[in-house]
């Protein structure tokens, strides 16, 4: 049977197509909130990193009521690196709102999230969003989305193709882009009419698949998922069906249901509800909460394999321990194990014979968000160069390839073609929209490392870049690395303006006057290939003699401000990124110049 008093709906889209803004608009027009409860934009992006970067990183659950029906909305990330968040929470939904930008149309991540929704059997409702854009082409985009559904083999939804047009900024939805609406009611009506309620079996024993874990300092782990059958109450004995056909008995302390922006404690949750269970401390994502008598497990959450790996280790520089709170291997191991509990797309393996860990994820952004979170918690860590994960397919080594989409003005296209072509990218498709060209490439994931920064520099910041995992293929040839060498400090101390002045003519500096440096630290980028040992602490020798005109003012260019992602893409195999709560530094793995020369001779 189906419940008609509830709808579980996921909102999926490519990054920046307006998911979180649309939810803001629905919340404001629902009439269930005071003005003081809905302050600012992107209300669900409550994480500090989400607000700073302007993207959704973690999926969120909220609930609202319309026409006597409770609508559980699940906001999902749009960036390809956080695809693991999307894959697991789709198991809670019965339908999906597929948002597509009225100007950009379906993008790489649109195809990914739509394919995952169709795999889970969700019914998609297409929302052509941002129809107020001056370059909007709503009807063309709707046709492109229809073709995408055909391409993904969704013939069963072709007969009834529910769609609507909307603008979150203006606050209305409309059956046609030419008609101006006055509210989001048409979208809410379509959600209730086109998306069915959850299919439930209330008389069968309890089953609930855990798809999300939350944490509270007061009650510990909180398991979140949709109840497939049966019901659950506080103080009820349950069986936790874990990986490897193992099961343990536990007791539920509290049962919560989502209501508006939070959760309310209830006496009972029934089949079809998205519930949060308190008191199950040994539970992990993918486990099934089952009846203790009839122990049956639901299929575990399966996510795509990671494609990028990095080596995490403790900070071993001469400045270690000055800035952070957690500086030992034990602290690092415990933190990574804790992250594994909720980050299902992450993999962590200890490296044999070392205190380091090999951490694998979906992309550089996926892992850099983890690193940024850890540094804000007080960790000091060293990160190695990102590497792609190779597969051995019956003796043939394969590497991940990605679909790269670059939106760039016509006059900048030549620089894009040159840079992508040098990294073994193959042009697959090209379209023109007004003053911009959309170029679609197939490129090895190795070629993407460090490409974003160079594309932005070559196009004066006008390029918009998206990529998504495509497939594994036989390994291509070599991809060119960093063309320039670096300046490596040969002394320890504080950088001095006089010493930097002598270096800036032949390099771009990463440090400024007064910055602490140490032997083996990278202080700048050489203007040519090859590394150069330098002394940024060199001071001017003072004597009693003065000659007219011998002194001059020192004018230093500002040092390059390197973000965490840029630093990870910049380093080479013999270098590390040193991350502390307040600093991001680049360094050589072997700090002493004599030891680096000896190691180079041994390699030869």
XYZ file of C-alpha atoms in Angstrom:
604
model
C 0.000 0.000 0.000
C 0.984 3.633 -0.397
C 0.744 6.416 2.156
C -0.898 9.516 0.739
C -0.255 11.765 3.754
C 3.495 12.019 3.149
C 5.965 12.671 0.317
C 9.719 12.001 0.475
C 11.385 14.115 -2.220
C 15.068 14.679 -3.033
C 16.166 17.828 -4.853
C 18.969 17.043 -7.305
C 20.840 19.188 -9.816
C 24.209 20.297 -11.126
C 26.149 22.724 -8.933
C 24.773 26.310 -8.885
C 21.479 25.436 -10.578
C 19.523 26.729 -7.580
C 18.569 23.821 -5.275
C 19.176 25.525 -1.928
C 17.730 28.847 -3.151
C 14.575 27.062 -4.305
C 14.164 25.528 -0.849
C 14.570 29.017 0.678
C 11.703 30.212 -1.524
C 9.469 27.250 -0.568
C 10.155 27.796 3.131
C 9.329 31.509 2.964
C 6.051 30.894 1.134
C 4.969 27.945 3.288
C 3.572 30.222 6.017
C 5.016 27.955 8.730
C 7.888 30.193 9.818
C 8.348 33.567 11.446
C 10.493 36.074 9.573
C 13.180 35.802 12.274
C 13.544 32.052 11.582
C 14.452 32.558 7.913
C 17.308 35.053 7.870
C 19.643 35.476 4.895
C 20.062 33.346 1.801
C 20.819 29.624 1.447
C 19.305 28.903 4.857
C 20.181 25.198 4.747
C 23.877 25.894 4.050
C 24.564 26.278 7.759
C 28.097 24.860 7.696
C 30.857 27.529 7.771
C 32.610 25.965 4.788
C 29.366 25.885 2.819
C 28.763 29.575 3.437
C 32.327 30.560 2.542
C 32.471 28.513 -0.658
C 28.860 29.071 -1.703
C 28.203 25.375 -2.335
C 26.272 22.607 -0.599
C 28.585 19.959 0.886
C 26.306 17.923 3.171
C 22.778 16.733 2.435
C 20.056 18.137 4.742
C 16.542 17.048 5.708
C 13.628 19.406 6.372
C 9.853 18.972 6.443
C 6.950 21.242 5.512
C 3.186 20.796 5.193
C 0.961 21.565 2.206
C -2.646 20.551 1.531
C -2.579 18.316 4.592
C 0.445 16.375 3.311
C 3.833 16.316 5.014
C 6.634 16.884 2.481
C 10.086 15.665 3.545
C 12.600 17.557 1.386
C 16.203 16.344 1.035
C 18.670 18.973 -0.194
C 21.676 17.354 -1.899
C 25.101 18.643 -3.033
C 25.550 19.497 -6.692
C 29.321 19.160 -7.002
C 30.610 15.931 -8.534
C 33.121 15.385 -5.710
C 30.251 14.985 -3.216
C 28.375 12.411 -5.289
C 28.567 9.965 -2.378
C 26.215 12.209 -0.390
C 23.694 12.080 -3.239
C 23.902 8.326 -3.795
C 23.102 7.363 -0.215
C 20.291 9.836 0.541
C 18.384 8.970 -2.640
C 17.452 5.703 -0.909
C 15.210 7.751 1.420
C 13.168 9.358 -1.360
C 10.260 8.285 -3.576
C 10.630 11.054 -6.137
C 13.067 13.760 -7.189
C 12.923 17.360 -8.330
C 15.502 17.641 -11.127
C 16.529 21.299 -11.382
C 18.054 22.469 -14.660
C 19.371 25.980 -15.293
C 17.299 27.685 -17.998
C 20.471 29.034 -19.637
C 23.107 26.332 -19.076
C 20.880 23.307 -19.612
C 21.843 19.763 -18.536
C 25.465 19.634 -17.334
C 27.768 16.693 -16.437
C 26.510 16.370 -12.864
C 22.892 16.573 -14.097
C 23.433 13.311 -15.970
C 25.088 11.699 -12.920
C 22.420 12.565 -10.336
C 19.579 11.747 -12.753
C 21.063 8.333 -13.548
C 21.395 7.560 -9.825
C 17.788 8.668 -9.198
C 16.526 6.407 -11.989
C 18.574 3.483 -10.602
C 16.766 3.943 -7.265
C 13.408 3.914 -9.068
C 12.602 7.566 -8.296
C 10.122 9.471 -10.428
C 11.732 12.712 -11.672
C 9.887 16.026 -11.951
C 11.827 18.435 -14.184
C 12.057 22.026 -12.930
C 13.560 24.468 -15.461
C 14.875 27.051 -12.997
C 16.185 30.624 -13.396
C 13.836 31.537 -16.260
C 14.401 35.203 -15.305
C 17.968 35.094 -16.650
C 18.416 37.367 -19.684
C 20.055 34.500 -21.601
C 17.399 31.940 -20.623
C 16.281 29.466 -23.307
C 13.709 27.550 -21.313
C 12.060 25.507 -24.078
C 15.401 24.423 -25.577
C 16.618 23.325 -22.155
C 13.420 21.358 -21.574
C 13.985 19.523 -24.881
C 17.617 18.819 -23.939
C 16.472 17.362 -20.611
C 13.915 15.193 -22.408
C 16.704 13.909 -24.673
C 18.853 13.200 -21.604
C 16.074 11.084 -20.106
C 15.803 9.163 -23.386
C 19.558 8.682 -23.447
C 19.455 7.226 -19.904
C 16.740 4.770 -20.890
C 13.889 6.249 -18.839
C 11.157 5.279 -21.306
C 8.696 4.523 -18.504
C 8.504 8.222 -17.536
C 8.343 9.502 -21.100
C 4.577 9.084 -21.466
C 3.888 11.419 -18.571
C 6.719 13.954 -18.486
C 5.961 16.224 -15.495
C 7.739 19.556 -15.801
C 7.397 23.162 -14.701
C 9.274 26.452 -15.014
C 10.384 28.542 -12.045
C 12.508 31.389 -10.788
C 13.577 31.266 -7.161
C 14.743 34.879 -7.213
C 11.340 36.190 -8.321
C 9.553 33.565 -6.204
C 7.121 31.880 -8.580
C 6.556 28.754 -10.654
C 4.566 28.673 -13.890
C 3.423 26.107 -16.482
C 5.010 28.211 -19.255
C 7.953 30.659 -19.176
C 5.874 33.293 -20.979
C 3.352 33.424 -18.115
C 4.421 35.248 -14.992
C 3.232 33.542 -11.814
C 2.710 34.883 -8.324
C 3.834 32.007 -6.033
C 5.354 28.541 -5.818
C 1.954 26.869 -5.440
C 2.027 25.327 -8.958
C 5.287 23.574 -8.073
C 3.930 22.316 -4.746
C 0.782 21.061 -6.472
C 2.866 19.255 -9.092
C 5.023 17.646 -6.393
C 1.934 16.155 -4.718
C 0.238 15.118 -7.963
C 3.223 13.676 -9.884
C 5.241 12.065 -7.078
C 3.568 9.154 -5.271
C 3.655 8.585 -1.552
C 5.984 5.937 -0.115
C 5.121 2.299 -0.717
C 4.910 0.702 2.737
C 4.116 -2.577 4.429
C 2.902 -1.575 7.905
C 2.011 -5.126 9.001
C 5.447 -6.619 8.270
C 8.311 -6.651 10.804
C 10.426 -3.520 11.229
C 13.015 -2.604 8.574
C 14.855 0.729 8.234
C 17.993 1.364 6.155
C 20.358 3.878 7.776
C 21.527 6.361 5.123
C 22.786 9.270 7.263
C 24.525 9.649 10.615
C 24.267 12.752 12.763
C 26.101 13.480 15.997
C 25.108 15.199 19.227
C 27.417 15.990 22.127
C 24.604 14.947 24.486
C 23.290 11.676 23.019
C 26.043 10.564 20.602
C 25.190 9.032 17.236
C 21.812 9.647 15.613
C 20.823 7.210 12.851
C 18.617 8.637 10.072
C 16.747 6.682 7.424
C 13.338 5.842 5.982
C 11.251 3.123 7.599
C 10.351 0.550 4.919
C 8.020 -1.601 7.006
C 6.688 -1.903 10.523
C 6.916 0.791 13.166
C 9.285 1.825 15.930
C 8.856 3.309 19.406
C 11.174 4.571 22.160
C 12.709 1.863 24.407
C 12.061 -0.763 21.716
C 14.534 -3.624 21.242
C 15.883 -3.843 17.676
C 18.494 -5.808 15.754
C 21.247 -3.996 13.863
C 22.048 -5.889 10.656
C 25.677 -5.031 9.912
C 28.125 -5.823 7.112
C 29.233 -9.426 6.730
C 25.848 -10.854 7.819
C 26.530 -9.888 11.423
C 23.822 -8.630 13.746
C 23.717 -7.186 17.260
C 20.803 -6.361 19.552
C 20.299 -2.786 20.741
C 17.644 -0.546 22.258
C 16.266 2.660 20.787
C 16.265 5.457 23.365
C 14.331 8.131 21.421
C 12.514 8.440 18.098
C 12.454 11.753 16.228
C 10.648 12.886 13.081
C 11.666 15.841 10.936
C 9.482 18.923 11.310
C 10.224 22.246 9.618
C 13.951 23.007 10.107
C 14.468 20.620 13.021
C 13.291 17.371 14.595
C 10.593 16.574 17.149
C 10.549 13.645 19.554
C 7.545 11.364 18.956
C 6.002 8.277 20.548
C 5.962 6.271 17.325
C 7.268 6.360 13.750
C 5.584 4.224 11.107
C 6.431 2.846 7.675
C 7.149 5.629 5.172
C 8.459 8.119 7.754
C 11.984 9.516 7.605
C 13.014 8.975 11.221
C 16.017 9.739 13.430
C 16.849 7.149 16.098
C 18.821 7.988 19.255
C 20.685 5.441 21.369
C 22.172 3.113 18.725
C 25.877 3.733 19.343
C 27.331 0.890 17.232
C 25.419 1.730 14.047
C 26.981 2.808 10.737
C 25.692 3.954 7.354
C 24.324 0.999 5.376
C 23.148 -0.962 8.438
C 19.523 -2.077 8.678
C 17.465 -1.543 11.842
C 15.394 -4.723 11.959
C 12.951 -6.611 14.123
C 14.932 -8.693 16.682
C 12.819 -11.788 15.964
C 12.666 -11.590 12.155
C 16.173 -10.375 11.325
C 16.225 -9.264 7.674
C 18.687 -6.843 6.101
C 17.947 -4.430 3.263
C 20.542 -4.084 0.437
C 23.436 -1.993 1.722
C 24.211 1.455 0.337
C 26.550 1.128 -2.647
C 28.503 4.145 -3.915
C 30.937 4.585 -6.792
C 34.621 3.955 -6.141
C 36.993 6.875 -5.355
C 39.299 8.139 -8.102
C 41.899 10.280 -6.260
C 44.184 9.410 -3.342
C 46.554 11.394 -1.120
C 48.899 10.512 1.721
C 48.035 12.084 5.090
C 50.693 12.204 7.806
C 51.476 14.247 10.870
C 53.365 17.517 10.519
C 57.141 16.909 10.791
C 58.432 20.377 9.896
C 60.630 22.384 12.311
C 57.521 24.480 13.123
C 55.399 21.468 14.127
C 53.360 21.823 17.310
C 53.429 25.626 17.483
C 49.964 26.176 16.059
C 47.801 23.070 16.373
C 46.131 21.133 19.131
C 46.219 17.621 17.608
C 49.677 16.726 16.331
C 50.131 12.954 16.897
C 49.510 9.936 14.690
C 46.951 8.629 17.180
C 44.941 11.860 16.854
C 45.070 11.596 13.050
C 44.014 7.935 13.026
C 41.037 8.534 15.342
C 39.865 11.532 13.300
C 40.011 9.649 9.984
C 38.171 6.657 11.474
C 35.476 9.016 12.730
C 35.146 10.559 9.267
C 34.652 7.116 7.714
C 31.464 6.652 9.729
C 29.544 9.319 7.816
C 31.563 9.892 4.637
C 30.682 6.775 2.639
C 32.711 7.772 -0.453
C 35.962 7.955 1.558
C 38.541 5.173 1.929
C 41.411 5.143 4.471
C 44.292 2.658 4.517
C 47.411 2.759 6.750
C 50.661 2.670 4.762
C 52.783 -0.301 5.835
C 55.989 0.604 7.651
C 55.010 4.271 8.159
C 52.796 6.419 10.349
C 51.006 7.782 7.280
C 47.561 6.996 5.843
C 46.451 6.717 2.244
C 43.131 8.556 1.922
C 41.048 8.077 -1.228
C 38.103 10.209 -2.360
C 36.053 11.400 -5.326
C 38.260 14.372 -6.192
C 40.546 17.074 -4.866
C 37.628 19.171 -3.595
C 36.191 16.168 -1.714
C 39.477 15.639 0.157
C 40.308 19.348 0.554
C 37.017 19.911 2.406
C 38.065 17.162 4.841
C 41.511 18.759 5.244
C 39.999 22.224 5.775
C 37.600 20.838 8.389
C 40.452 19.111 10.217
C 42.654 22.208 10.295
C 39.801 24.231 11.775
C 39.459 21.588 14.469
C 43.125 22.107 15.431
C 45.002 19.434 13.442
C 48.478 19.819 11.990
C 48.997 17.502 9.012
C 51.168 17.051 5.937
C 49.566 16.113 2.606
C 51.268 14.455 -0.362
C 50.665 14.998 -4.056
C 47.219 13.839 -5.317
C 47.372 10.698 -7.468
C 44.731 8.964 -9.541
C 43.759 5.395 -8.654
C 44.659 2.903 -11.375
C 42.782 -0.361 -12.052
C 44.316 -3.609 -13.275
C 41.741 -5.093 -15.631
C 43.028 -8.566 -16.590
C 46.574 -7.319 -17.034
C 45.604 -4.019 -18.683
C 46.194 -0.965 -16.507
C 43.304 1.489 -16.681
C 42.968 5.031 -15.393
C 39.865 7.176 -14.712
C 38.701 9.512 -17.461
C 36.458 12.490 -16.810
C 34.059 14.595 -18.848
C 35.286 18.197 -18.728
C 32.937 21.037 -19.667
C 34.460 24.502 -20.151
C 32.282 27.573 -20.726
C 34.481 30.359 -22.078
C 34.169 33.519 -24.241
C 34.825 32.896 -27.928
C 38.090 34.848 -28.004
C 39.573 32.777 -25.116
C 38.789 29.378 -26.651
C 42.244 28.982 -28.245
C 44.034 29.039 -24.879
C 41.608 26.430 -23.507
C 42.122 24.097 -26.473
C 45.906 24.390 -26.149
C 46.007 23.672 -22.398
C 43.498 20.797 -22.473
C 45.075 19.278 -25.571
C 48.507 19.276 -23.920
C 47.009 17.160 -21.127
C 45.615 14.563 -23.545
C 42.092 15.951 -23.568
C 39.967 15.054 -26.618
C 37.248 17.421 -27.836
C 33.898 15.599 -27.869
C 31.381 18.382 -28.478
C 31.205 22.159 -28.950
C 28.217 24.514 -28.826
C 27.791 28.281 -28.965
C 25.399 30.179 -26.683
C 25.439 33.953 -27.216
C 28.961 35.202 -26.399
C 30.144 31.914 -24.880
C 31.387 28.595 -26.223
C 30.624 25.327 -24.426
C 33.428 22.847 -25.079
C 33.078 19.244 -23.842
C 36.268 17.177 -23.514
C 37.160 13.652 -22.460
C 40.349 13.892 -20.410
C 42.365 11.609 -18.080
C 41.843 12.476 -14.413
C 45.637 12.963 -14.199
C 45.329 15.822 -16.647
C 42.807 17.640 -14.445
C 45.246 17.976 -11.537
C 46.501 21.558 -11.710
C 44.488 22.367 -14.846
C 41.842 24.568 -13.199
C 44.336 27.216 -12.043
C 46.045 27.365 -15.427
C 42.752 27.633 -17.297
C 41.625 30.499 -15.083
C 44.957 32.288 -15.570
C 44.917 31.773 -19.342
C 41.344 33.079 -19.675
C 41.699 35.956 -17.159
C 39.221 34.254 -14.841
C 36.401 34.075 -17.389
C 36.262 30.265 -17.776
C 33.612 28.219 -15.936
C 34.803 24.638 -15.431
C 32.897 21.469 -14.494
C 33.954 17.842 -14.615
C 32.490 14.448 -13.813
C 33.831 10.890 -13.732
C 33.194 9.135 -17.044
C 34.818 5.671 -17.122
C 38.039 3.698 -16.755
C 40.125 3.289 -19.927
C 43.635 2.059 -20.779
C 46.363 4.370 -19.510
C 47.352 7.168 -21.882
C 50.887 8.538 -22.227
C 52.598 10.973 -19.908
C 50.891 14.197 -18.855
C 53.178 17.251 -18.519
C 53.837 18.328 -14.962
C 54.645 21.725 -13.515
C 56.786 23.645 -16.019
C 58.558 25.805 -13.422
C 60.846 24.931 -10.550
C 60.631 26.386 -7.059
C 62.751 28.458 -4.702
C 63.718 26.412 -1.645
C 64.949 28.137 1.504
C 68.437 27.029 2.573
C 68.229 28.683 6.015
C 65.782 29.108 8.890
C 64.580 32.408 10.343
C 62.353 35.246 9.225
C 62.138 36.489 5.652
C 63.668 39.954 5.190
C 62.686 42.555 2.621
C 66.307 42.930 1.434
C 66.621 39.198 0.766
C 63.252 39.013 -0.981
C 64.082 42.017 -3.146
C 67.001 40.147 -4.653
C 64.781 37.176 -5.488
C 61.598 38.739 -6.853
C 63.164 39.656 -10.204
C 63.637 35.974 -11.063
C 60.659 34.449 -9.229
C 57.188 34.895 -7.810
C 57.277 34.802 -4.019
C 55.004 32.825 -1.678
C 56.211 34.588 1.510
C 56.434 38.193 2.615
C 58.718 40.140 4.981
C 58.478 38.841 8.540
C 57.160 35.383 7.607
C 58.873 32.474 9.357
C 60.775 30.158 7.006
C 62.852 27.029 7.545
C 65.341 24.968 5.568
C 63.524 22.985 2.892
C 60.461 25.263 2.811
C 59.283 26.413 -0.636
C 59.252 30.220 -0.658
C 58.569 31.007 -4.317
C 58.196 29.815 -7.905
C 61.253 29.936 -10.147
C 60.880 31.688 -13.492
C 62.471 28.688 -15.227
C 62.642 24.932 -14.814
C 64.673 23.471 -11.947
C 64.718 24.163 -8.222
C 66.944 26.864 -6.752
C 68.202 27.076 -3.131
C 67.882 30.655 -1.853
C 68.308 32.653 1.329
C 65.224 34.825 1.973
C 66.622 35.823 5.411
C 69.623 37.652 3.917
C 70.105 41.102 5.457
C 71.963 44.121 4.151
C 75.467 44.434 5.592
C 75.800 47.731 7.419
C 79.070 49.734 7.546
C 80.078 53.155 8.731
C 80.501 54.400 5.187
C 77.623 56.039 3.348
C 77.602 57.257 -0.223
C 74.999 59.538 -1.721
C 72.504 57.537 -3.762
C 73.707 54.092 -2.658
C 70.495 53.388 -0.725
C 67.209 52.879 -2.507
C 63.656 52.118 -1.550
C 62.682 48.448 -1.711
C 59.362 47.836 -3.446
C 58.112 44.276 -3.004
C 55.331 42.700 -4.980
C 52.673 41.076 -2.773
C 53.285 37.336 -2.279
C 50.992 34.893 -4.033
C 48.152 33.828 -1.749
C 47.785 30.071 -2.246
C 44.505 28.387 -1.353
C 44.416 24.796 -0.108
C 43.140 23.381 -3.432
C 45.721 25.386 -5.402
C 48.499 24.126 -3.111
C 47.426 20.496 -3.517
C 47.385 20.862 -7.313
C 50.726 22.710 -7.351
C 53.083 20.324 -5.550
C 55.165 17.600 -7.211
C 56.128 14.108 -6.054
C 58.978 15.275 -3.776
C 56.921 17.965 -2.029
C 54.276 18.243 0.700
C 51.581 20.700 1.749
C 51.952 21.570 5.437
C 48.541 22.444 6.882
C 48.056 24.023 10.319
C 45.083 25.927 11.800
C 46.508 29.258 10.645
C 49.007 28.473 7.866
C 49.309 26.634 4.548
C 52.958 26.115 3.603
C 54.731 24.210 0.832
C 57.852 22.194 1.624
C 60.164 19.512 0.305
C 59.776 16.020 1.769
C 63.567 15.970 2.397
C 64.349 19.257 4.080
C 68.156 19.430 3.965
C 69.749 20.367 0.656
C 72.631 17.903 1.140
C 70.190 15.026 1.713
C 68.165 15.963 -1.388
C 71.296 15.897 -3.546
C 72.323 12.526 -2.110
C 68.835 11.101 -2.779
C 68.940 12.444 -6.360
C 72.300 10.719 -7.010
C 70.942 7.431 -5.666
C 67.918 7.611 -7.960
C 70.215 8.069 -10.959
